């Protein structure tokens, strides 16, 4: 059956009074539509702009490389330029020699991440004038990662002077309390952590701000004192095992320059354990064999 026609008679509320006619819905004004569209666009655009400005793979022109290598206010710009210079060096691009003086200068940069990247880059060209001497000086850097990268680069020069620093790359980082303190916050064992990542916060009586204990290396937290613990000065706060990539690079270098005394640090990585990847375990076995062959044992 067809639907009955809708009545146009006035509607009444329960008290018998005429009900007010419904107000027509108002659409968005032009200004509201523009604001809504702009907000949505910014939500999409801002993460892209952040990624674009921090992504080290973005190509830099020669003038940009020069500009970035001297941008002391933005260390990530310097790192970006260094990585691109290193990539071009690995492809035997002779044009990058114009920036070699900058690489030597940056070996003394106040920012640890810049020195760390610079140490790696200088190892890409063993013919670079001044690189060898700069890397030797970096073996005394305050950062274990800079010392390690300098030592790894020196191996490319056929120089084993940094062998102790390479062995140190296989060792866990042990962090201690600088003073008597109380743990108020901490990460959890088994958590991956980047270089400079926060491990724990400690407080001392009368201190205006907590003491932050940060990891000097990338890796995984083996142990860390949990909130509520009281620590004496010099007591262990945390132990961080080195990252897989760091261990693998150290083992590869020791394959070339390692000595019998280094086997104590190498053998833990030969174990068939879940936290030791197969390629690392295999490299550890091959490194020991290479060392024994050189030693004639």
PDB file of C-alpha atoms in Angstrom:
ATOM      1  CA  UNK A   1       0.000   0.000   0.000  1.00  0.00           C
ATOM      2  CA  UNK A   2       1.227   3.537  -0.647  1.00  0.00           C
ATOM      3  CA  UNK A   3       2.343   5.516   2.370  1.00  0.00           C
ATOM      4  CA  UNK A   4      -0.239   7.974   3.636  1.00  0.00           C
ATOM      5  CA  UNK A   5       0.486  11.609   2.869  1.00  0.00           C
ATOM      6  CA  UNK A   6       2.221  13.562   5.621  1.00  0.00           C
ATOM      7  CA  UNK A   7      -0.110  15.892   7.456  1.00  0.00           C
ATOM      8  CA  UNK A   8       0.664  19.597   7.325  1.00  0.00           C
ATOM      9  CA  UNK A   9      -1.454  20.272  10.421  1.00  0.00           C
ATOM     10  CA  UNK A  10       0.308  22.109  13.262  1.00  0.00           C
ATOM     11  CA  UNK A  11       1.945  19.919  15.935  1.00  0.00           C
ATOM     12  CA  UNK A  12       1.199  20.338  19.657  1.00  0.00           C
ATOM     13  CA  UNK A  13       3.251  19.554  22.749  1.00  0.00           C
ATOM     14  CA  UNK A  14       1.825  17.443  25.660  1.00  0.00           C
ATOM     15  CA  UNK A  15       0.383  20.589  27.311  1.00  0.00           C
ATOM     16  CA  UNK A  16      -1.643  21.488  24.264  1.00  0.00           C
ATOM     17  CA  UNK A  17       0.531  24.361  23.124  1.00  0.00           C
ATOM     18  CA  UNK A  18       1.799  24.561  19.564  1.00  0.00           C
ATOM     19  CA  UNK A  19       5.217  22.991  19.321  1.00  0.00           C
ATOM     20  CA  UNK A  20       7.965  25.269  17.966  1.00  0.00           C
ATOM     21  CA  UNK A  21       9.015  24.478  14.456  1.00  0.00           C
ATOM     22  CA  UNK A  22      12.475  22.826  14.281  1.00  0.00           C
ATOM     23  CA  UNK A  23      15.279  25.201  13.385  1.00  0.00           C
ATOM     24  CA  UNK A  24      17.041  24.443  10.124  1.00  0.00           C
ATOM     25  CA  UNK A  25      20.541  23.014  10.596  1.00  0.00           C
ATOM     26  CA  UNK A  26      23.275  25.482   9.795  1.00  0.00           C
ATOM     27  CA  UNK A  27      26.145  24.330   7.587  1.00  0.00           C
ATOM     28  CA  UNK A  28      29.798  25.203   8.213  1.00  0.00           C
ATOM     29  CA  UNK A  29      30.709  28.719   7.265  1.00  0.00           C
ATOM     30  CA  UNK A  30      33.415  29.336   4.673  1.00  0.00           C
ATOM     31  CA  UNK A  31      35.826  30.407   7.415  1.00  0.00           C
ATOM     32  CA  UNK A  32      35.145  27.243   9.441  1.00  0.00           C
ATOM     33  CA  UNK A  33      35.708  25.088   6.377  1.00  0.00           C
ATOM     34  CA  UNK A  34      39.046  26.791   5.702  1.00  0.00           C
ATOM     35  CA  UNK A  35      40.139  26.359   9.323  1.00  0.00           C
ATOM     36  CA  UNK A  36      39.072  22.708   9.315  1.00  0.00           C
ATOM     37  CA  UNK A  37      40.940  22.020   6.068  1.00  0.00           C
ATOM     38  CA  UNK A  38      44.057  23.891   7.233  1.00  0.00           C
ATOM     39  CA  UNK A  39      44.148  22.008  10.540  1.00  0.00           C
ATOM     40  CA  UNK A  40      43.818  18.663   8.784  1.00  0.00           C
ATOM     41  CA  UNK A  41      46.544  19.614   6.311  1.00  0.00           C
ATOM     42  CA  UNK A  42      48.921  20.636   9.097  1.00  0.00           C
ATOM     43  CA  UNK A  43      48.309  17.336  10.915  1.00  0.00           C
ATOM     44  CA  UNK A  44      49.589  15.564   7.805  1.00  0.00           C
ATOM     45  CA  UNK A  45      52.254  18.103   6.827  1.00  0.00           C
ATOM     46  CA  UNK A  46      54.064  18.634  10.129  1.00  0.00           C
ATOM     47  CA  UNK A  47      55.269  15.020  10.602  1.00  0.00           C
ATOM     48  CA  UNK A  48      56.437  15.005   6.975  1.00  0.00           C
ATOM     49  CA  UNK A  49      58.372  18.243   7.429  1.00  0.00           C
ATOM     50  CA  UNK A  50      59.969  16.901  10.610  1.00  0.00           C
ATOM     51  CA  UNK A  51      60.967  13.683   8.817  1.00  0.00           C
ATOM     52  CA  UNK A  52      62.243  15.628   5.795  1.00  0.00           C
ATOM     53  CA  UNK A  53      64.418  17.869   7.945  1.00  0.00           C
ATOM     54  CA  UNK A  54      65.863  15.010  10.027  1.00  0.00           C
ATOM     55  CA  UNK A  55      66.196  12.272   7.385  1.00  0.00           C
ATOM     56  CA  UNK A  56      69.890  11.829   6.622  1.00  0.00           C
ATOM     57  CA  UNK A  57      69.168  10.242   3.252  1.00  0.00           C
ATOM     58  CA  UNK A  58      67.914  13.495   1.721  1.00  0.00           C
ATOM     59  CA  UNK A  59      70.358  14.581  -1.006  1.00  0.00           C
ATOM     60  CA  UNK A  60      72.344  17.742  -0.341  1.00  0.00           C
ATOM     61  CA  UNK A  61      73.877  19.853  -3.065  1.00  0.00           C
ATOM     62  CA  UNK A  62      77.524  20.926  -2.797  1.00  0.00           C
ATOM     63  CA  UNK A  63      76.597  24.393  -1.467  1.00  0.00           C
ATOM     64  CA  UNK A  64      74.278  22.762   1.085  1.00  0.00           C
ATOM     65  CA  UNK A  65      77.046  20.394   2.203  1.00  0.00           C
ATOM     66  CA  UNK A  66      79.324  23.347   2.840  1.00  0.00           C
ATOM     67  CA  UNK A  67      76.566  25.182   4.699  1.00  0.00           C
ATOM     68  CA  UNK A  68      75.597  22.170   6.819  1.00  0.00           C
ATOM     69  CA  UNK A  69      79.178  21.307   7.758  1.00  0.00           C
ATOM     70  CA  UNK A  70      79.493  24.778   9.323  1.00  0.00           C
ATOM     71  CA  UNK A  71      76.049  24.911  10.970  1.00  0.00           C
ATOM     72  CA  UNK A  72      77.225  24.835  14.594  1.00  0.00           C
ATOM     73  CA  UNK A  73      73.722  25.617  15.848  1.00  0.00           C
ATOM     74  CA  UNK A  74      72.267  22.410  14.371  1.00  0.00           C
ATOM     75  CA  UNK A  75      74.484  19.371  15.014  1.00  0.00           C
ATOM     76  CA  UNK A  76      72.095  17.150  13.048  1.00  0.00           C
ATOM     77  CA  UNK A  77      72.812  19.252   9.968  1.00  0.00           C
ATOM     78  CA  UNK A  78      76.511  18.532  10.451  1.00  0.00           C
ATOM     79  CA  UNK A  79      75.794  14.810  10.866  1.00  0.00           C
ATOM     80  CA  UNK A  80      73.609  14.853   7.757  1.00  0.00           C
ATOM     81  CA  UNK A  81      76.410  16.412   5.722  1.00  0.00           C
ATOM     82  CA  UNK A  82      79.031  14.052   7.168  1.00  0.00           C
ATOM     83  CA  UNK A  83      77.009  10.984   6.236  1.00  0.00           C
ATOM     84  CA  UNK A  84      76.587  12.219   2.675  1.00  0.00           C
ATOM     85  CA  UNK A  85      80.289  13.021   2.423  1.00  0.00           C
ATOM     86  CA  UNK A  86      81.077   9.523   3.717  1.00  0.00           C
ATOM     87  CA  UNK A  87      78.764   7.947   1.154  1.00  0.00           C
ATOM     88  CA  UNK A  88      80.435   9.856  -1.664  1.00  0.00           C
ATOM     89  CA  UNK A  89      83.862   8.898  -0.328  1.00  0.00           C
ATOM     90  CA  UNK A  90      82.875   5.216  -0.407  1.00  0.00           C
ATOM     91  CA  UNK A  91      82.040   5.674  -4.096  1.00  0.00           C
ATOM     92  CA  UNK A  92      85.458   7.247  -4.814  1.00  0.00           C
ATOM     93  CA  UNK A  93      84.017  10.688  -5.564  1.00  0.00           C
ATOM     94  CA  UNK A  94      87.131  12.891  -5.732  1.00  0.00           C
ATOM     95  CA  UNK A  95      85.032  16.051  -5.459  1.00  0.00           C
ATOM     96  CA  UNK A  96      84.547  15.433  -1.715  1.00  0.00           C
ATOM     97  CA  UNK A  97      88.226  16.168  -1.039  1.00  0.00           C
ATOM     98  CA  UNK A  98      87.290  19.843  -0.818  1.00  0.00           C
ATOM     99  CA  UNK A  99      85.637  19.073   2.560  1.00  0.00           C
ATOM    100  CA  UNK A 100      88.497  17.012   4.036  1.00  0.00           C
ATOM    101  CA  UNK A 101      89.773  19.980   6.105  1.00  0.00           C
ATOM    102  CA  UNK A 102      86.286  20.187   7.637  1.00  0.00           C
ATOM    103  CA  UNK A 103      86.428  16.519   8.624  1.00  0.00           C
ATOM    104  CA  UNK A 104      89.694  17.094  10.487  1.00  0.00           C
ATOM    105  CA  UNK A 105      88.255  20.216  12.145  1.00  0.00           C
ATOM    106  CA  UNK A 106      85.124  18.362  13.296  1.00  0.00           C
ATOM    107  CA  UNK A 107      87.239  15.773  15.134  1.00  0.00           C
ATOM    108  CA  UNK A 108      87.275  18.361  17.953  1.00  0.00           C
ATOM    109  CA  UNK A 109      83.601  19.333  17.745  1.00  0.00           C
ATOM    110  CA  UNK A 110      81.967  19.737  21.186  1.00  0.00           C
ATOM    111  CA  UNK A 111      79.013  17.498  20.208  1.00  0.00           C
ATOM    112  CA  UNK A 112      79.688  13.798  20.798  1.00  0.00           C
ATOM    113  CA  UNK A 113      77.394  12.594  17.994  1.00  0.00           C
ATOM    114  CA  UNK A 114      79.252  14.775  15.486  1.00  0.00           C
ATOM    115  CA  UNK A 115      82.666  13.414  16.552  1.00  0.00           C
ATOM    116  CA  UNK A 116      81.306   9.873  16.467  1.00  0.00           C
ATOM    117  CA  UNK A 117      80.046  10.240  12.886  1.00  0.00           C
ATOM    118  CA  UNK A 118      83.202  12.063  11.858  1.00  0.00           C
ATOM    119  CA  UNK A 119      85.409   9.229  13.140  1.00  0.00           C
ATOM    120  CA  UNK A 120      83.484   6.763  10.994  1.00  0.00           C
ATOM    121  CA  UNK A 121      83.613   8.999   7.891  1.00  0.00           C
ATOM    122  CA  UNK A 122      87.373   9.503   8.011  1.00  0.00           C
ATOM    123  CA  UNK A 123      87.796   5.747   7.754  1.00  0.00           C
ATOM    124  CA  UNK A 124      86.231   5.776   4.274  1.00  0.00           C
ATOM    125  CA  UNK A 125      89.403   7.138   2.604  1.00  0.00           C
ATOM    126  CA  UNK A 126      92.777   5.998   3.901  1.00  0.00           C
ATOM    127  CA  UNK A 127      94.502   8.461   1.550  1.00  0.00           C
ATOM    128  CA  UNK A 128      92.948  11.500   3.253  1.00  0.00           C
ATOM    129  CA  UNK A 129      95.722  13.839   4.400  1.00  0.00           C
ATOM    130  CA  UNK A 130      95.580  14.296   8.165  1.00  0.00           C
ATOM    131  CA  UNK A 131      92.932  11.622   8.782  1.00  0.00           C
ATOM    132  CA  UNK A 132      95.314   9.130  10.357  1.00  0.00           C
ATOM    133  CA  UNK A 133      96.681  11.610  12.883  1.00  0.00           C
ATOM    134  CA  UNK A 134      93.201  12.927  13.700  1.00  0.00           C
ATOM    135  CA  UNK A 135      91.918   9.410  14.374  1.00  0.00           C
ATOM    136  CA  UNK A 136      94.885   8.596  16.621  1.00  0.00           C
ATOM    137  CA  UNK A 137      94.046  11.638  18.754  1.00  0.00           C
ATOM    138  CA  UNK A 138      90.397  10.545  18.924  1.00  0.00           C
ATOM    139  CA  UNK A 139      91.436   7.350  20.696  1.00  0.00           C
ATOM    140  CA  UNK A 140      91.652   9.528  23.824  1.00  0.00           C
ATOM    141  CA  UNK A 141      88.164  11.018  23.367  1.00  0.00           C
ATOM    142  CA  UNK A 142      85.903  11.222  26.418  1.00  0.00           C
ATOM    143  CA  UNK A 143      83.213   9.154  24.646  1.00  0.00           C
ATOM    144  CA  UNK A 144      83.619   5.356  24.409  1.00  0.00           C
ATOM    145  CA  UNK A 145      81.692   5.350  21.130  1.00  0.00           C
ATOM    146  CA  UNK A 146      83.983   7.956  19.556  1.00  0.00           C
ATOM    147  CA  UNK A 147      87.043   6.029  20.740  1.00  0.00           C
ATOM    148  CA  UNK A 148      85.584   2.836  19.316  1.00  0.00           C
ATOM    149  CA  UNK A 149      84.723   4.324  15.932  1.00  0.00           C
ATOM    150  CA  UNK A 150      88.164   5.925  15.683  1.00  0.00           C
ATOM    151  CA  UNK A 151      89.775   2.569  16.455  1.00  0.00           C
ATOM    152  CA  UNK A 152      87.643   0.791  13.843  1.00  0.00           C
ATOM    153  CA  UNK A 153      88.578   3.386  11.230  1.00  0.00           C
ATOM    154  CA  UNK A 154      92.269   3.040  12.063  1.00  0.00           C
ATOM    155  CA  UNK A 155      92.073  -0.663  11.187  1.00  0.00           C
ATOM    156  CA  UNK A 156      91.310   0.450   7.620  1.00  0.00           C
ATOM    157  CA  UNK A 157      94.636   2.254   7.706  1.00  0.00           C
ATOM    158  CA  UNK A 158      96.342  -0.963   8.754  1.00  0.00           C
ATOM    159  CA  UNK A 159      96.878   0.512  12.223  1.00  0.00           C
ATOM    160  CA  UNK A 160      96.053  -1.665  15.237  1.00  0.00           C
ATOM    161  CA  UNK A 161      96.817   1.048  17.811  1.00  0.00           C
ATOM    162  CA  UNK A 162      93.140   1.185  18.806  1.00  0.00           C
ATOM    163  CA  UNK A 163      92.838  -2.538  19.524  1.00  0.00           C
ATOM    164  CA  UNK A 164      92.077  -1.992  23.270  1.00  0.00           C
ATOM    165  CA  UNK A 165      89.270   0.400  22.308  1.00  0.00           C
ATOM    166  CA  UNK A 166      87.869  -2.208  19.909  1.00  0.00           C
ATOM    167  CA  UNK A 167      87.910  -4.890  22.613  1.00  0.00           C
ATOM    168  CA  UNK A 168      86.095  -2.421  24.875  1.00  0.00           C
ATOM    169  CA  UNK A 169      83.248  -2.302  22.332  1.00  0.00           C
ATOM    170  CA  UNK A 170      82.484  -5.913  23.269  1.00  0.00           C
ATOM    171  CA  UNK A 171      82.193  -5.105  26.961  1.00  0.00           C
ATOM    172  CA  UNK A 172      78.985  -4.078  28.724  1.00  0.00           C
ATOM    173  CA  UNK A 173      78.752  -0.542  30.063  1.00  0.00           C
ATOM    174  CA  UNK A 174      78.576  -0.411  33.862  1.00  0.00           C
ATOM    175  CA  UNK A 175      77.056   2.709  35.397  1.00  0.00           C
ATOM    176  CA  UNK A 176      77.560   3.632  39.044  1.00  0.00           C
ATOM    177  CA  UNK A 177      76.019   6.155  41.415  1.00  0.00           C
ATOM    178  CA  UNK A 178      78.127   9.323  41.673  1.00  0.00           C
ATOM    179  CA  UNK A 179      76.938   9.966  45.250  1.00  0.00           C
ATOM    180  CA  UNK A 180      74.747   8.368  47.918  1.00  0.00           C
ATOM    181  CA  UNK A 181      71.320   8.454  46.323  1.00  0.00           C
ATOM    182  CA  UNK A 182      67.771   7.093  46.165  1.00  0.00           C
ATOM    183  CA  UNK A 183      66.316   5.678  42.920  1.00  0.00           C
ATOM    184  CA  UNK A 184      63.031   7.395  42.016  1.00  0.00           C
ATOM    185  CA  UNK A 185      62.595   6.229  38.432  1.00  0.00           C
ATOM    186  CA  UNK A 186      64.175   3.605  36.168  1.00  0.00           C
ATOM    187  CA  UNK A 187      63.753   1.720  32.923  1.00  0.00           C
ATOM    188  CA  UNK A 188      63.304  -2.055  32.921  1.00  0.00           C
ATOM    189  CA  UNK A 189      65.828  -4.827  32.267  1.00  0.00           C
ATOM    190  CA  UNK A 190      65.653  -6.260  28.767  1.00  0.00           C
ATOM    191  CA  UNK A 191      64.679  -2.934  27.212  1.00  0.00           C
ATOM    192  CA  UNK A 192      66.563  -1.707  24.143  1.00  0.00           C
ATOM    193  CA  UNK A 193      68.157   1.684  24.695  1.00  0.00           C
ATOM    194  CA  UNK A 194      69.908   4.181  22.458  1.00  0.00           C
ATOM    195  CA  UNK A 195      73.098   6.052  23.218  1.00  0.00           C
ATOM    196  CA  UNK A 196      72.253   8.789  25.708  1.00  0.00           C
ATOM    197  CA  UNK A 197      68.992   7.094  26.686  1.00  0.00           C
ATOM    198  CA  UNK A 198      67.753   7.573  30.254  1.00  0.00           C
ATOM    199  CA  UNK A 199      68.379   4.581  32.513  1.00  0.00           C
ATOM    200  CA  UNK A 200      67.460   5.919  35.938  1.00  0.00           C
ATOM    201  CA  UNK A 201      66.819   9.019  38.020  1.00  0.00           C
ATOM    202  CA  UNK A 202      68.399   9.432  41.432  1.00  0.00           C
ATOM    203  CA  UNK A 203      67.696  11.936  44.177  1.00  0.00           C
ATOM    204  CA  UNK A 204      69.814  13.139  47.064  1.00  0.00           C
ATOM    205  CA  UNK A 205      68.712  15.097  50.147  1.00  0.00           C
ATOM    206  CA  UNK A 206      68.495  18.803  49.429  1.00  0.00           C
ATOM    207  CA  UNK A 207      69.000  18.410  45.675  1.00  0.00           C
ATOM    208  CA  UNK A 208      66.826  20.666  43.526  1.00  0.00           C
ATOM    209  CA  UNK A 209      66.780  18.266  40.576  1.00  0.00           C
ATOM    210  CA  UNK A 210      67.260  14.505  40.146  1.00  0.00           C
ATOM    211  CA  UNK A 211      70.503  13.035  38.847  1.00  0.00           C
ATOM    212  CA  UNK A 212      69.994  11.401  35.446  1.00  0.00           C
ATOM    213  CA  UNK A 213      71.930   8.236  34.643  1.00  0.00           C
ATOM    214  CA  UNK A 214      72.182   7.829  30.857  1.00  0.00           C
ATOM    215  CA  UNK A 215      73.602   5.044  28.731  1.00  0.00           C
ATOM    216  CA  UNK A 216      76.951   5.850  27.076  1.00  0.00           C
ATOM    217  CA  UNK A 217      76.302   3.201  24.411  1.00  0.00           C
ATOM    218  CA  UNK A 218      73.391   1.841  22.379  1.00  0.00           C
ATOM    219  CA  UNK A 219      72.321  -1.623  23.431  1.00  0.00           C
ATOM    220  CA  UNK A 220      70.030  -3.512  25.795  1.00  0.00           C
ATOM    221  CA  UNK A 221      69.628  -3.079  29.550  1.00  0.00           C
ATOM    222  CA  UNK A 222      70.933  -6.152  31.373  1.00  0.00           C
ATOM    223  CA  UNK A 223      70.139  -4.840  34.842  1.00  0.00           C
ATOM    224  CA  UNK A 224      69.091  -1.578  36.488  1.00  0.00           C
ATOM    225  CA  UNK A 225      68.265  -0.614  40.081  1.00  0.00           C
ATOM    226  CA  UNK A 226      64.537  -0.112  40.462  1.00  0.00           C
ATOM    227  CA  UNK A 227      62.638   2.741  42.202  1.00  0.00           C
ATOM    228  CA  UNK A 228      62.911   2.618  45.973  1.00  0.00           C
ATOM    229  CA  UNK A 229      66.485   1.369  46.073  1.00  0.00           C
ATOM    230  CA  UNK A 230      69.080   3.244  48.118  1.00  0.00           C
ATOM    231  CA  UNK A 231      72.550   3.326  46.600  1.00  0.00           C
ATOM    232  CA  UNK A 232      75.899   4.202  48.104  1.00  0.00           C
ATOM    233  CA  UNK A 233      78.345   6.281  46.093  1.00  0.00           C
ATOM    234  CA  UNK A 234      80.087   4.018  43.593  1.00  0.00           C
ATOM    235  CA  UNK A 235      77.390   1.341  43.736  1.00  0.00           C
ATOM    236  CA  UNK A 236      76.192  -0.167  40.463  1.00  0.00           C
ATOM    237  CA  UNK A 237      73.112   1.491  39.000  1.00  0.00           C
ATOM    238  CA  UNK A 238      72.838  -0.316  35.672  1.00  0.00           C
ATOM    239  CA  UNK A 239      74.584  -2.595  33.188  1.00  0.00           C
ATOM    240  CA  UNK A 240      73.994  -2.183  29.437  1.00  0.00           C
ATOM    241  CA  UNK A 241      75.017  -4.836  26.920  1.00  0.00           C
ATOM    242  CA  UNK A 242      76.358  -3.413  23.625  1.00  0.00           C
ATOM    243  CA  UNK A 243      74.167  -3.313  20.519  1.00  0.00           C
ATOM    244  CA  UNK A 244      74.433  -6.141  18.004  1.00  0.00           C
ATOM    245  CA  UNK A 245      75.830  -3.918  15.240  1.00  0.00           C
ATOM    246  CA  UNK A 246      78.542  -2.601  17.542  1.00  0.00           C
ATOM    247  CA  UNK A 247      79.573  -6.131  18.548  1.00  0.00           C
ATOM    248  CA  UNK A 248      79.626  -7.346  14.950  1.00  0.00           C
ATOM    249  CA  UNK A 249      81.841  -4.463  13.781  1.00  0.00           C
ATOM    250  CA  UNK A 250      84.246  -5.042  16.675  1.00  0.00           C
ATOM    251  CA  UNK A 251      84.473  -8.766  15.913  1.00  0.00           C
ATOM    252  CA  UNK A 252      85.179  -8.040  12.246  1.00  0.00           C
ATOM    253  CA  UNK A 253      87.994  -5.678  13.202  1.00  0.00           C
ATOM    254  CA  UNK A 254      89.489  -8.141  15.669  1.00  0.00           C
ATOM    255  CA  UNK A 255      89.440 -10.755  12.915  1.00  0.00           C
ATOM    256  CA  UNK A 256      92.204  -8.611  11.390  1.00  0.00           C
ATOM    257  CA  UNK A 257      94.055  -7.256  14.435  1.00  0.00           C
ATOM    258  CA  UNK A 258      92.951  -9.304  17.437  1.00  0.00           C
ATOM    259  CA  UNK A 259      95.357 -11.106  19.750  1.00  0.00           C
ATOM    260  CA  UNK A 260      95.163 -14.134  22.034  1.00  0.00           C
ATOM    261  CA  UNK A 261      94.470 -11.881  25.026  1.00  0.00           C
ATOM    262  CA  UNK A 262      91.243 -10.726  23.338  1.00  0.00           C
ATOM    263  CA  UNK A 263      89.624 -14.181  23.322  1.00  0.00           C
ATOM    264  CA  UNK A 264      88.155 -13.678  26.797  1.00  0.00           C
ATOM    265  CA  UNK A 265      86.035 -10.829  25.417  1.00  0.00           C
ATOM    266  CA  UNK A 266      85.184 -12.674  22.183  1.00  0.00           C
ATOM    267  CA  UNK A 267      84.060 -16.064  23.519  1.00  0.00           C
ATOM    268  CA  UNK A 268      80.830 -14.894  25.234  1.00  0.00           C
ATOM    269  CA  UNK A 269      79.477 -14.122  21.758  1.00  0.00           C
ATOM    270  CA  UNK A 270      80.077 -17.705  20.574  1.00  0.00           C
ATOM    271  CA  UNK A 271      77.286 -19.034  22.784  1.00  0.00           C
ATOM    272  CA  UNK A 272      74.088 -20.317  21.215  1.00  0.00           C
ATOM    273  CA  UNK A 273      71.766 -17.933  23.037  1.00  0.00           C
ATOM    274  CA  UNK A 274      68.580 -16.111  21.906  1.00  0.00           C
ATOM    275  CA  UNK A 275      70.150 -12.691  22.419  1.00  0.00           C
ATOM    276  CA  UNK A 276      73.146 -13.511  20.165  1.00  0.00           C
ATOM    277  CA  UNK A 277      72.207 -13.544  16.449  1.00  0.00           C
ATOM    278  CA  UNK A 278      73.616 -16.344  14.325  1.00  0.00           C
ATOM    279  CA  UNK A 279      75.763 -14.007  12.202  1.00  0.00           C
ATOM    280  CA  UNK A 280      77.388 -12.575  15.335  1.00  0.00           C
ATOM    281  CA  UNK A 281      78.052 -16.028  16.790  1.00  0.00           C
ATOM    282  CA  UNK A 282      79.570 -17.178  13.495  1.00  0.00           C
ATOM    283  CA  UNK A 283      81.757 -14.061  13.323  1.00  0.00           C
ATOM    284  CA  UNK A 284      82.971 -14.662  16.875  1.00  0.00           C
ATOM    285  CA  UNK A 285      83.980 -18.221  15.957  1.00  0.00           C
ATOM    286  CA  UNK A 286      85.762 -17.066  12.792  1.00  0.00           C
ATOM    287  CA  UNK A 287      87.518 -14.265  14.677  1.00  0.00           C
ATOM    288  CA  UNK A 288      88.924 -16.675  17.254  1.00  0.00           C
ATOM    289  CA  UNK A 289      90.114 -18.980  14.488  1.00  0.00           C
ATOM    290  CA  UNK A 290      91.854 -16.069  12.685  1.00  0.00           C
ATOM    291  CA  UNK A 291      93.560 -14.980  15.913  1.00  0.00           C
ATOM    292  CA  UNK A 292      94.776 -18.508  16.648  1.00  0.00           C
ATOM    293  CA  UNK A 293      96.071 -18.885  13.105  1.00  0.00           C
ATOM    294  CA  UNK A 294      98.092 -15.646  13.409  1.00  0.00           C
ATOM    295  CA  UNK A 295      99.425 -16.746  16.785  1.00  0.00           C
ATOM    296  CA  UNK A 296     100.369 -20.166  15.425  1.00  0.00           C
ATOM    297  CA  UNK A 297      98.322 -21.987  18.011  1.00  0.00           C
TER     298      UNK A 297
END
